[in-house]
Amino acid sequence: MPSNYRHWERLDNTANVFPVIAGEEMTNTYRIETVLNETVDPALLQQAVDMVLSRFPGFDLRMRSGIFWYYMEENGKPAPRVIEEDDYPCRYINRNKNNSYMFRVTYYKQRINLEVFHALADGTGGFAFMRELCYQYLRLAHPSLRDRMGDNFSPETSLNREDSFRANFKKRATSSYKVKRAFLLSGDKLPMQGFGVIHGMMSVDELKAAAKSYGASINEYLVAAFVYSTYNRYGMSVSDKRPIRVAVPVNLRPFYGSITTKNFFVMVSAEFAPEERGKYYPFAEICQIIRDSLKSQITREHLEEIFSYNVGNEDFLVARAVPLPIKNIVIRLIYTKSALANTTTLTNVGNITVLDEYRSYIKMFRGFIPFSKGQEMKVTVMSYSGTLACTITSAYTDTSIPKDMFRQIASDGVEINVETNGVFK
């Protein structure tokens, strides 16, 4: 290969939309937080970022634009600078001011923050990088740990960059997306483009027992709690023509044995459409409706149908020949229509595990996604060491939906500790 050759790769099917719609108001930048049992040393954290990035090709990338598509290319510049957090989370990553990288690392007291532009990786891929970053930092901070563990990546960390959408695509399928406009939240916004964060910390075992009492999984139960709270707040505005619809990302890796660090998920939507405006629905009934809605969609056949439709559109010969500026206009229009078809998004990253040797140094993991066009309140779920963090991000001053959601969960016997980032005061 020529000495000036740079590795490049196509964007995966999901990633194609993010560079088109991203900007200051809709950043598409998600966050993963690690809270340690000790104060973060910024110099050691910078050293850890430098060391991990040099061996993690999936993050050593920059975005480029071609005639027909965006693509990613090996970056090779010095790692972005680690700084103390001094702004709202999930802000737009200006790549010109970030050595062209699509992620940033900040810290605050005992917390390490990794923020990732979604075109680079989904939450599973982002967490793979975050976990190795934490491991490396802790080895630098505790030489005895480094002596025992060495500096190699853990066996559970994948560096795979397969485009699993294409690897598992079978044939072009018909669309099964919801396109009818959903009920959308409204209200006074936080000043100065404020970004509200509410963490609800609870026992996984208590939450599992509460969900089981309704015959639901934890995910189904939490979606139902959000829907129930929203309907109680806005019932007269919700109807079968404007239903509450919650987008739920589904990780496709378990269905196909994939270990990619690229995006590999699809969205399904749980729908609640009241038969008559303002009718009272008890929580148990709403929980059953949501449970049935999700169970009917989360099957391998249906999920394959969704991403096969998406990949088929990408491969459509006419679409491939359309220049990028025109393609961007079309993608924005399609995205806006699909975004307004959901009231919110609830994403569950799942249970986070670390090697036993590191567990005593790490207090918790949390994560959250930014609000976006039409969806200015979102929910992210992540658990670690028996504690589940249900994090709600919001652009609104009104906190009645998060409060009612947590009250419903608490009424089912789950003790909840609530934290916020203080902007609601």
XYZ file of C-alpha atoms in Angstrom:
425
model
C 0.000 0.000 0.000
C 1.174 3.597 -0.606
C 2.652 5.256 2.478
C -0.087 7.907 2.420
C -2.929 5.352 2.305
C -5.685 5.891 4.883
C -8.157 3.197 5.853
C -11.722 4.184 4.965
C -15.134 2.621 5.440
C -18.697 3.183 4.356
C -21.250 4.377 6.858
C -23.625 1.671 7.997
C -27.263 1.987 6.995
C -28.383 3.711 10.198
C -25.382 6.045 10.301
C -26.195 7.533 6.886
C -28.869 9.800 8.346
C -26.859 11.345 11.211
C -24.421 13.630 9.329
C -27.364 14.927 7.292
C -29.554 16.012 10.221
C -26.918 16.849 12.869
C -26.394 20.413 14.045
C -26.393 22.644 17.110
C -30.099 22.051 17.790
C -30.168 18.319 17.023
C -26.756 16.976 17.905
C -27.221 13.192 17.671
C -24.529 12.936 20.344
C -25.214 10.492 23.163
C -23.454 10.191 26.522
C -22.141 7.329 28.668
C -21.053 8.234 32.204
C -18.824 6.257 34.546
C -18.937 7.323 38.196
C -15.845 6.183 40.054
C -15.253 5.775 43.768
C -12.428 8.316 43.529
C -11.771 11.764 42.063
C -10.667 11.768 38.420
C -7.085 12.815 37.647
C -7.314 14.692 34.304
C -3.689 14.085 33.330
C -4.078 10.339 33.754
C -7.410 10.410 31.922
C -5.760 12.148 28.959
C -3.015 9.546 28.969
C -5.647 6.797 29.005
C -7.485 8.337 26.044
C -4.234 8.552 24.060
C -3.370 4.925 24.797
C -6.795 3.433 24.077
C -7.463 5.455 20.908
C -4.171 4.327 19.378
C -5.417 0.715 19.515
C -9.126 1.266 18.853
C -9.481 1.792 15.078
C -13.254 2.139 15.258
C -12.872 5.493 17.037
C -9.785 6.766 15.176
C -11.990 8.021 12.352
C -13.160 11.276 10.800
C -16.171 12.037 8.609
C -15.661 12.808 4.917
C -18.125 13.602 2.130
C -17.980 12.159 -1.355
C -20.049 12.837 -4.457
C -22.854 10.454 -3.490
C -22.334 9.452 0.176
C -20.585 10.380 3.379
C -17.842 7.994 4.453
C -15.355 7.636 7.325
C -11.597 7.732 7.013
C -8.723 6.978 9.379
C -7.958 10.142 11.333
C -4.503 9.731 12.841
C -4.388 13.140 14.534
C -3.602 13.535 18.248
C -6.498 12.460 20.475
C -9.020 15.135 21.449
C -8.159 17.039 24.624
C -9.761 15.954 27.875
C -11.360 18.925 29.669
C -13.429 19.486 32.791
C -17.135 19.615 31.953
C -18.306 23.229 31.713
C -21.422 23.085 29.528
C -24.676 21.177 29.079
C -24.180 17.546 28.013
C -24.624 16.134 24.515
C -23.665 19.347 22.729
C -22.854 19.230 19.035
C -19.320 17.978 18.377
C -17.660 20.544 16.140
C -15.155 18.300 14.426
C -13.004 21.241 13.260
C -12.366 22.081 16.924
C -11.970 18.451 18.002
C -9.073 17.274 15.803
C -11.761 15.913 13.433
C -12.814 13.239 15.949
C -16.436 12.253 16.466
C -16.252 11.774 20.228
C -15.213 13.793 23.267
C -14.120 12.911 26.805
C -14.759 15.211 29.769
C -14.696 14.765 33.529
C -16.300 16.234 36.627
C -15.237 15.266 40.152
C -15.629 11.458 40.216
C -17.280 11.171 36.806
C -15.842 10.348 33.385
C -18.062 11.375 30.455
C -17.826 9.889 26.965
C -19.945 11.584 24.296
C -20.208 9.964 20.875
C -21.647 11.150 17.563
C -24.124 8.407 16.678
C -22.771 7.885 13.157
C -19.616 6.443 14.727
C -21.224 3.764 16.903
C -24.396 2.866 18.765
C -24.512 2.480 22.542
C -23.002 -1.012 22.445
C -20.032 0.172 20.394
C -19.678 3.309 22.510
C -19.628 1.319 25.706
C -16.883 -0.969 24.358
C -14.652 2.105 24.063
C -15.753 3.539 27.424
C -15.053 0.315 29.295
C -11.512 0.037 27.937
C -10.960 3.738 28.692
C -11.979 3.169 32.322
C -9.844 0.052 32.613
C -6.810 1.905 31.257
C -7.387 4.902 33.516
C -7.678 2.722 36.607
C -4.484 0.844 35.701
C -2.643 4.165 35.419
C -4.105 5.410 38.702
C -3.337 2.148 40.520
C 0.028 0.646 39.452
C -0.629 -2.539 41.422
C -3.719 -3.117 39.273
C -1.650 -2.548 36.152
C 0.950 -5.048 37.382
C -1.778 -7.685 37.712
C -3.781 -6.922 34.578
C -1.271 -5.550 32.040
C -2.315 -3.106 29.319
C -4.014 -5.444 26.855
C -7.694 -5.037 26.021
C -10.018 -7.412 27.838
C -11.186 -10.495 25.891
C -14.789 -9.234 25.912
C -13.898 -6.104 23.911
C -14.612 -6.307 20.201
C -12.820 -4.200 17.580
C -14.993 -5.630 14.806
C -16.199 -3.059 12.228
C -18.436 -5.296 10.154
C -21.455 -3.658 8.584
C -23.846 -6.191 10.071
C -26.824 -4.701 8.238
C -25.270 -5.677 4.915
C -23.883 -8.957 6.218
C -27.387 -10.096 7.208
C -29.488 -8.370 4.542
C -31.555 -10.907 2.615
C -33.859 -9.152 0.193
C -35.661 -5.905 -0.354
C -38.787 -5.747 1.830
C -41.827 -3.519 2.116
C -42.022 -0.749 4.700
C -43.503 -1.514 8.130
C -42.772 1.874 9.687
C -45.376 3.941 11.486
C -45.719 7.191 9.555
C -48.926 8.648 11.013
C -48.121 11.613 13.235
C -48.117 10.816 16.945
C -49.146 12.951 19.900
C -46.240 15.309 20.634
C -45.344 16.850 23.972
C -45.412 20.617 24.386
C -44.723 23.229 27.045
C -42.376 25.982 28.139
C -38.733 25.319 27.302
C -35.740 25.676 29.588
C -33.958 28.997 28.926
C -30.759 29.314 26.908
C -31.284 25.969 25.150
C -31.161 24.260 28.543
C -30.692 20.510 28.818
C -32.459 18.880 31.749
C -31.270 15.541 33.147
C -33.189 13.485 35.713
C -31.730 10.210 37.010
C -33.966 7.727 38.788
C -31.797 5.116 40.545
C -33.534 1.915 41.645
C -32.962 -1.735 42.500
C -33.048 -4.089 39.520
C -34.599 -6.825 41.669
C -37.383 -4.566 42.966
C -38.112 -3.278 39.463
C -38.135 -6.785 38.024
C -40.645 -7.873 40.686
C -42.858 -4.871 39.935
C -42.812 -5.578 36.195
C -43.476 -9.281 36.763
C -46.607 -8.453 38.759
C -48.048 -7.080 35.488
C -46.696 -9.939 33.379
C -44.228 -7.564 31.735
C -40.491 -7.262 31.199
C -38.622 -4.325 32.719
C -38.519 -2.602 29.333
C -42.247 -3.059 28.709
C -43.018 -1.852 32.231
C -40.935 1.329 31.896
C -42.445 2.169 28.511
C -45.903 1.679 30.016
C -45.018 3.930 32.980
C -44.019 6.720 30.598
C -47.181 6.275 28.506
C -49.398 6.200 31.615
C -47.843 9.387 32.980
C -48.098 11.160 29.625
C -51.728 10.154 29.183
C -52.602 11.347 32.701
C -51.021 14.708 31.894
C -52.335 15.220 28.341
C -55.289 12.792 28.104
C -57.697 15.130 26.331
C -55.140 15.776 23.587
C -54.397 12.103 22.938
C -56.614 10.190 20.506
C -56.561 7.345 18.037
C -55.577 9.945 15.424
C -52.748 11.247 17.632
C -51.664 8.229 19.713
C -48.835 8.117 22.212
C -46.116 6.203 20.427
C -42.779 5.285 22.007
C -39.862 4.347 19.744
C -37.832 1.481 21.216
C -34.418 0.652 19.694
C -33.757 -3.092 19.468
C -30.153 -4.340 19.513
C -29.840 -6.821 16.637
C -26.560 -8.421 17.760
C -28.133 -11.244 19.814
C -30.351 -12.218 16.873
C -27.421 -12.576 14.445
C -24.386 -13.303 16.632
C -22.802 -9.988 15.629
C -19.955 -8.374 17.577
C -19.695 -5.205 15.494
C -18.934 -1.839 17.101
C -20.857 -0.080 14.332
C -24.556 0.694 14.588
C -26.668 -2.459 14.491
C -30.176 -1.795 15.747
C -33.649 -1.020 14.445
C -36.596 0.853 15.905
C -39.990 -0.547 16.780
C -42.809 1.554 18.228
C -45.090 0.789 21.165
C -48.455 2.457 20.556
C -51.254 3.514 22.875
C -54.322 4.837 21.026
C -57.309 5.449 23.358
C -60.671 4.384 21.994
C -62.282 7.623 23.129
C -60.773 10.942 24.128
C -60.213 11.401 27.859
C -61.251 7.856 28.842
C -59.559 6.603 32.023
C -57.207 3.661 31.579
C -55.707 2.013 34.694
C -51.986 1.385 34.599
C -52.462 -2.390 34.392
C -54.462 -2.038 31.179
C -51.948 0.332 29.596
C -49.152 -2.053 30.590
C -50.906 -4.918 28.808
C -51.449 -2.821 25.673
C -47.772 -1.825 25.565
C -46.615 -5.366 26.295
C -48.710 -6.818 23.473
C -47.606 -4.058 21.088
C -43.902 -4.722 21.655
C -44.111 -8.520 21.757
C -45.802 -8.612 18.367
C -42.941 -6.628 16.802
C -39.783 -7.947 18.449
C -39.372 -11.099 16.396
C -36.422 -11.914 14.172
C -38.657 -12.000 11.096
C -40.121 -8.541 11.712
C -36.795 -6.961 12.680
C -35.164 -8.396 9.547
C -37.993 -6.970 7.491
C -37.328 -3.497 8.905
C -33.605 -3.316 8.191
C -33.928 -5.151 4.877
C -36.296 -2.415 3.756
C -33.762 0.214 4.808
C -30.798 -1.467 3.113
C -32.869 -2.127 0.005
C -33.622 1.566 -0.300
C -29.961 2.429 0.107
C -29.052 0.012 -2.686
C -31.732 1.226 -5.046
C -29.787 2.155 -8.178
C -31.503 5.515 -8.752
C -30.862 6.565 -5.142
C -27.183 5.632 -5.414
C -26.776 7.902 -8.447
C -28.281 10.993 -6.788
C -25.617 13.568 -5.780
C -25.116 14.068 -2.052
C -26.682 17.589 -1.736
C -29.950 16.379 -3.294
C -29.841 13.161 -1.298
C -29.471 15.225 1.897
C -32.700 17.105 1.181
C -34.611 13.855 0.669
C -33.140 12.268 3.804
C -34.121 15.305 5.919
C -37.705 15.131 4.669
C -37.962 11.400 5.355
C -36.400 11.815 8.793
C -38.759 14.617 9.811
C -41.778 12.547 8.851
C -40.552 9.502 10.787
C -39.445 11.569 13.819
C -42.900 13.111 14.216
C -44.430 9.626 14.176
C -43.192 9.058 17.755
C -43.872 10.878 21.011
C -40.556 9.860 22.536
C -37.787 7.262 22.468
C -36.946 4.849 25.295
C -33.645 3.051 24.827
C -32.370 0.309 27.117
C -28.625 -0.261 26.895
C -28.973 -3.277 29.173
C -26.889 -4.633 32.027
C -23.292 -3.414 32.125
C -20.600 -5.774 33.377
C -16.922 -5.242 34.157
C -14.115 -7.596 35.108
C -14.046 -8.460 38.815
C -10.690 -6.743 39.315
C -12.177 -3.337 38.412
C -15.562 -3.587 40.112
C -14.595 -2.023 43.453
C -13.329 1.123 41.697
C -16.553 1.794 39.740
C -19.669 3.049 41.505
C -22.114 3.195 38.596
C -22.689 3.628 34.879
C -25.356 5.888 33.408
C -26.197 6.988 29.908
C -28.599 9.222 28.033
C -29.530 10.470 24.607
C -30.312 14.050 23.545
C -33.785 15.206 22.631
C -34.478 15.815 18.955
C -36.998 17.189 16.512
C -40.505 16.438 17.793
C -39.138 14.391 20.720
C -37.939 16.836 23.354
C -38.120 14.381 26.219
C -36.406 10.979 26.027
C -35.628 8.056 28.335
C -32.461 5.947 28.616
C -32.064 2.857 30.803
C -28.827 1.222 31.960
C -28.037 -1.085 34.882
C -24.876 -2.021 36.732
C -24.188 -4.100 39.832
C -27.858 -4.490 40.765
C -28.820 -0.831 40.300
C -30.787 0.485 37.333
C -30.491 4.096 36.186
C -33.578 5.379 34.377
C -32.484 8.738 32.949
C -34.895 11.253 31.435
C -33.550 14.102 29.311
C -35.860 17.039 28.723
C -36.031 20.470 27.122
C -39.077 21.431 29.226
C -39.381 23.321 32.506
C -42.341 21.114 33.516
C -41.265 17.903 35.254
C -44.722 16.414 35.820
C -44.235 13.458 33.447
C -40.949 12.271 35.037
C -42.448 12.806 38.521
C -45.604 10.849 37.707
C -43.587 8.107 36.016
C -41.403 7.624 39.095
C -44.439 7.858 41.402
C -46.115 5.028 39.512
C -42.977 2.892 39.807
C -42.646 3.735 43.517
C -46.295 2.800 44.105
C -45.394 -0.701 42.914
C -42.856 -1.101 45.721
C -39.698 0.208 44.074
C -37.548 2.609 46.080
C -36.187 5.382 43.829
C -33.424 7.893 44.466
C -33.734 10.879 42.145
C -30.933 13.198 41.015
C -31.021 16.089 38.542
C -28.463 18.392 36.991
C -30.149 21.321 38.706
C -31.509 23.221 35.713
C -35.150 22.817 36.771
C -34.535 25.117 39.762
